[in-house]
Tab-separated table of C-alpha atoms in Angstrom:
chain	number	residue	atom	x	y	z
A	200	GLY	CA	12.962	-30.084	18.545
A	201	LYS	CA	15.406	-27.695	20.188
A	202	TYR	CA	13.395	-24.649	20.590
A	203	TYR	CA	9.835	-26.012	20.593
A	204	ASP	CA	8.188	-28.968	20.500
A	205	PHE	CA	4.968	-29.902	18.243
A	206	PRO	CA	2.966	-32.113	19.402
A	207	ALA	CA	1.872	-34.285	16.262
A	208	VAL	CA	0.910	-32.053	13.521
A	209	LYS	CA	-1.361	-33.389	10.569
A	210	CYS	CA	-2.160	-31.479	7.307
A	211	PHE	CA	-5.575	-32.288	5.455
A	212	PRO	CA	-5.737	-32.130	2.530
A	213	LYS	CA	-2.551	-33.011	1.493
A	214	PRO	CA	-0.649	-31.414	-1.226
A	215	ALA	CA	-1.519	-32.559	-4.765
A	216	GLN	CA	2.167	-32.649	-6.068
A	217	ASN	CA	3.949	-35.995	-4.811
A	218	PRO	CA	6.503	-35.931	-3.036
A	219	HIS	CA	6.117	-32.595	-2.224
A	220	PRO	CA	5.225	-29.052	-3.181
A	221	PRO	CA	7.856	-27.638	-5.158
A	222	VAL	CA	10.472	-25.403	-2.990
A	223	ILE	CA	11.546	-22.141	-4.518
A	224	LEU	CA	13.782	-20.093	-2.916
A	225	GLY	CA	14.013	-16.402	-3.418
A	226	GLY	CA	16.880	-13.410	-3.302
A	227	SER	CA	20.104	-13.418	-5.638
A	228	ALA	CA	23.003	-13.949	-3.435
A	229	LYS	CA	25.367	-16.285	-4.414
A	230	ASN	CA	24.003	-19.040	-1.328
A	231	VAL	CA	20.289	-18.585	-2.750
A	232	PHE	CA	21.554	-20.193	-5.813
A	233	LYS	CA	23.896	-23.149	-4.211
A	234	ARG	CA	21.258	-24.430	-1.996
A	235	THR	CA	18.543	-23.640	-5.340
A	236	VAL	CA	20.893	-25.817	-6.765
A	237	GLU	CA	21.913	-28.254	-3.948
A	238	TRP	CA	17.943	-28.613	-2.629
A	239	GLY	CA	15.379	-26.675	-4.554
A	240	ASP	CA	13.619	-27.282	-7.963
A	241	GLY	CA	12.757	-23.217	-8.648
A	242	TRP	CA	13.901	-19.471	-7.929
A	243	MET	CA	12.421	-16.549	-7.835
A	244	PRO	CA	14.210	-13.279	-8.024
A	245	VAL	CA	13.363	-10.355	-6.052
A	246	THR	CA	13.578	-8.219	-9.360
A	247	THR	CA	12.169	-8.968	-12.885
A	248	SER	CA	14.546	-7.488	-15.334
A	249	PRO	CA	15.039	-9.421	-18.031
A	250	ASP	CA	18.839	-9.084	-17.620
A	251	GLU	CA	18.901	-10.290	-13.721
A	252	ILE	CA	16.861	-13.341	-14.968
A	253	ARG	CA	19.311	-14.211	-17.572
A	254	ARG	CA	21.795	-13.944	-14.882
A	255	GLY	CA	20.016	-15.989	-12.861
A	256	ARG	CA	19.706	-19.055	-15.330
A	257	GLU	CA	23.492	-18.743	-16.387
A	258	THR	CA	24.604	-18.802	-12.792
A	259	LEU	CA	21.614	-21.741	-11.866
A	260	ASN	CA	22.970	-23.387	-14.878
A	261	ASP	CA	26.725	-23.515	-14.469
A	262	LEU	CA	26.524	-24.600	-10.642
A	263	ALA	CA	23.901	-27.290	-12.032
A	264	ASN	CA	26.527	-28.713	-13.960
A	265	GLN	CA	29.368	-28.477	-11.487
A	266	SER	CA	27.266	-30.904	-9.668
A	267	GLY	CA	25.941	-33.276	-12.194
A	268	ARG	CA	21.980	-31.683	-11.509
A	269	ASP	CA	20.343	-30.388	-14.961
A	270	PRO	CA	19.963	-27.506	-14.813
A	271	ASN	CA	16.245	-28.052	-17.037
A	272	SER	CA	14.960	-29.295	-13.153
A	273	ILE	CA	15.193	-25.881	-12.045
A	274	SER	CA	12.487	-23.573	-12.806
A	275	ILE	CA	12.481	-19.375	-13.190
A	276	THR	CA	9.591	-17.250	-11.847
A	277	ALA	CA	9.372	-13.696	-11.855
A	278	PHE	CA	7.741	-12.461	-9.640
A	279	GLY	CA	5.384	-9.258	-10.280
A	280	GLN	CA	5.422	-6.430	-7.679
A	281	PRO	CA	1.611	-4.342	-7.529
A	282	GLY	CA	1.195	-3.489	-10.529
A	283	GLN	CA	3.860	-4.749	-12.648
A	284	LEU	CA	4.593	-6.986	-15.212
A	285	ARG	CA	1.351	-5.170	-17.534
A	286	ARG	CA	2.662	-5.690	-20.995
A	287	GLY	CA	2.967	-8.692	-23.065
A	288	ASP	CA	6.317	-7.625	-24.595
A	289	HIS	CA	7.869	-7.494	-20.702
A	290	ILE	CA	6.405	-11.144	-20.056
A	291	GLN	CA	7.561	-12.478	-23.501
A	292	ALA	CA	11.226	-11.112	-22.528
A	293	LEU	CA	11.245	-11.991	-18.998
A	294	GLY	CA	10.657	-16.152	-20.662
A	295	GLU	CA	13.137	-15.467	-23.277
A	296	ALA	CA	15.931	-14.396	-20.484
A	297	GLY	CA	14.618	-18.045	-18.783
A	298	ALA	CA	11.594	-17.811	-16.920
A	299	VAL	CA	9.324	-20.106	-16.672
A	300	HIS	CA	6.542	-18.499	-14.609
A	301	ALA	CA	5.489	-14.897	-14.057
A	302	VAL	CA	3.326	-13.784	-11.319
A	303	ILE	CA	0.898	-11.256	-11.841
A	304	TRP	CA	-0.494	-9.108	-8.508
A	305	PRO	CA	-3.442	-7.024	-9.849
A	306	THR	CA	-3.850	-4.531	-7.801
A	307	LYS	CA	-7.763	-3.770	-7.676
A	308	SER	CA	-9.562	-5.554	-5.148
A	309	GLN	CA	-13.825	-4.647	-5.863
A	310	GLU	CA	-15.252	-7.938	-7.766
A	311	ALA	CA	-15.767	-6.485	-11.139
A	312	ASP	CA	-12.359	-4.418	-11.181
A	313	VAL	CA	-10.640	-7.657	-10.503
A	314	ILE	CA	-12.709	-9.432	-13.796
A	315	SER	CA	-11.544	-6.300	-16.016
A	316	LEU	CA	-8.410	-6.459	-14.977
A	317	LEU	CA	-8.221	-10.149	-15.558
A	318	GLU	CA	-9.695	-9.872	-18.906
A	319	GLU	CA	-7.315	-6.526	-19.750
A	320	LEU	CA	-4.044	-8.972	-18.814
A	321	ALA	CA	-5.300	-12.085	-20.621
A	322	GLN	CA	-5.931	-9.812	-23.766
A	323	GLU	CA	-1.928	-8.300	-23.464
A	324	THR	CA	0.243	-10.980	-21.935
A	325	LEU	CA	-1.569	-14.422	-23.643
A	326	GLY	CA	-3.512	-12.238	-26.680
A	327	VAL	CA	-7.203	-14.583	-25.783
A	328	TYR	CA	-10.465	-13.226	-24.382
A	329	PRO	CA	-10.948	-15.365	-21.160
A	330	GLN	CA	-14.634	-16.449	-20.982
A	331	THR	CA	-13.274	-19.072	-18.263
A	332	ILE	CA	-9.915	-19.865	-16.143
A	333	GLY	CA	-9.796	-23.862	-16.007
A	334	GLY	CA	-13.407	-24.554	-16.903
A	335	THR	CA	-14.523	-22.115	-13.682
A	336	PRO	CA	-16.292	-18.810	-14.470
A	337	LEU	CA	-14.096	-15.505	-13.323
A	338	GLN	CA	-16.498	-14.412	-10.923
A	339	ALA	CA	-14.936	-17.480	-8.729
A	340	PHE	CA	-12.051	-15.478	-8.843
A	341	SER	CA	-12.946	-12.278	-6.655
A	342	MET	CA	-10.458	-12.539	-4.102
A	343	THR	CA	-9.208	-8.761	-2.644
A	344	PHE	CA	-5.674	-10.347	-3.469
A	345	LEU	CA	-4.973	-12.683	-6.769
A	346	THR	CA	-2.260	-13.803	-7.822
A	347	ILE	CA	-2.104	-14.914	-11.322
A	348	CYS	CA	1.364	-17.539	-12.070
A	349	ILE	CA	1.388	-17.615	-15.796
A	350	SER	CA	3.237	-20.096	-17.341
A	351	LEU	CA	5.728	-18.750	-20.314
A	352	THR	CA	6.714	-22.116	-21.714
A	353	ASP	CA	2.942	-22.358	-22.970
A	354	LEU	CA	2.718	-18.650	-23.801
A	355	SER	CA	1.986	-17.624	-27.141
A	356	LEU	CA	1.656	-14.157	-27.538
A	357	PRO	CA	0.235	-12.215	-30.667
A	358	SER	CA	3.194	-10.308	-33.191
A	359	SER	CA	3.092	-6.597	-32.640
A	360	GLU	CA	3.820	-5.353	-35.759
């Protein structure tokens, strides 16, 4: 290349997504939205307010319609900083604003603390008590920095009444 010439590079295992993993762009500059519509699969803003998600969805919809792209082909991911997105009503508001995924970043690192936090988050955001995630025991999730991605399109929160 212009700045560096890589020898033959191989990647194994290959990504499961075909033709490639989704391209998600972050930020809130006008050019980010234009690039997302032009060649991205989704947008992830820096902050997680429902108002910002709603404004971003409107901008993406307008730009996608102008370019002939289906606005629904562009996902929005709300990215929670450590300790954010702990209330079900906030996550639900993000979904209503247009987010289809929420990334929740636990602040604990000990296995027992992480498992406890996962259980609390599941009760608060999903209204369920998880015994397993995808058929895998929770004990398998003992990473130091764990990010949980919840699909908001499948989210059915219990009523707060």
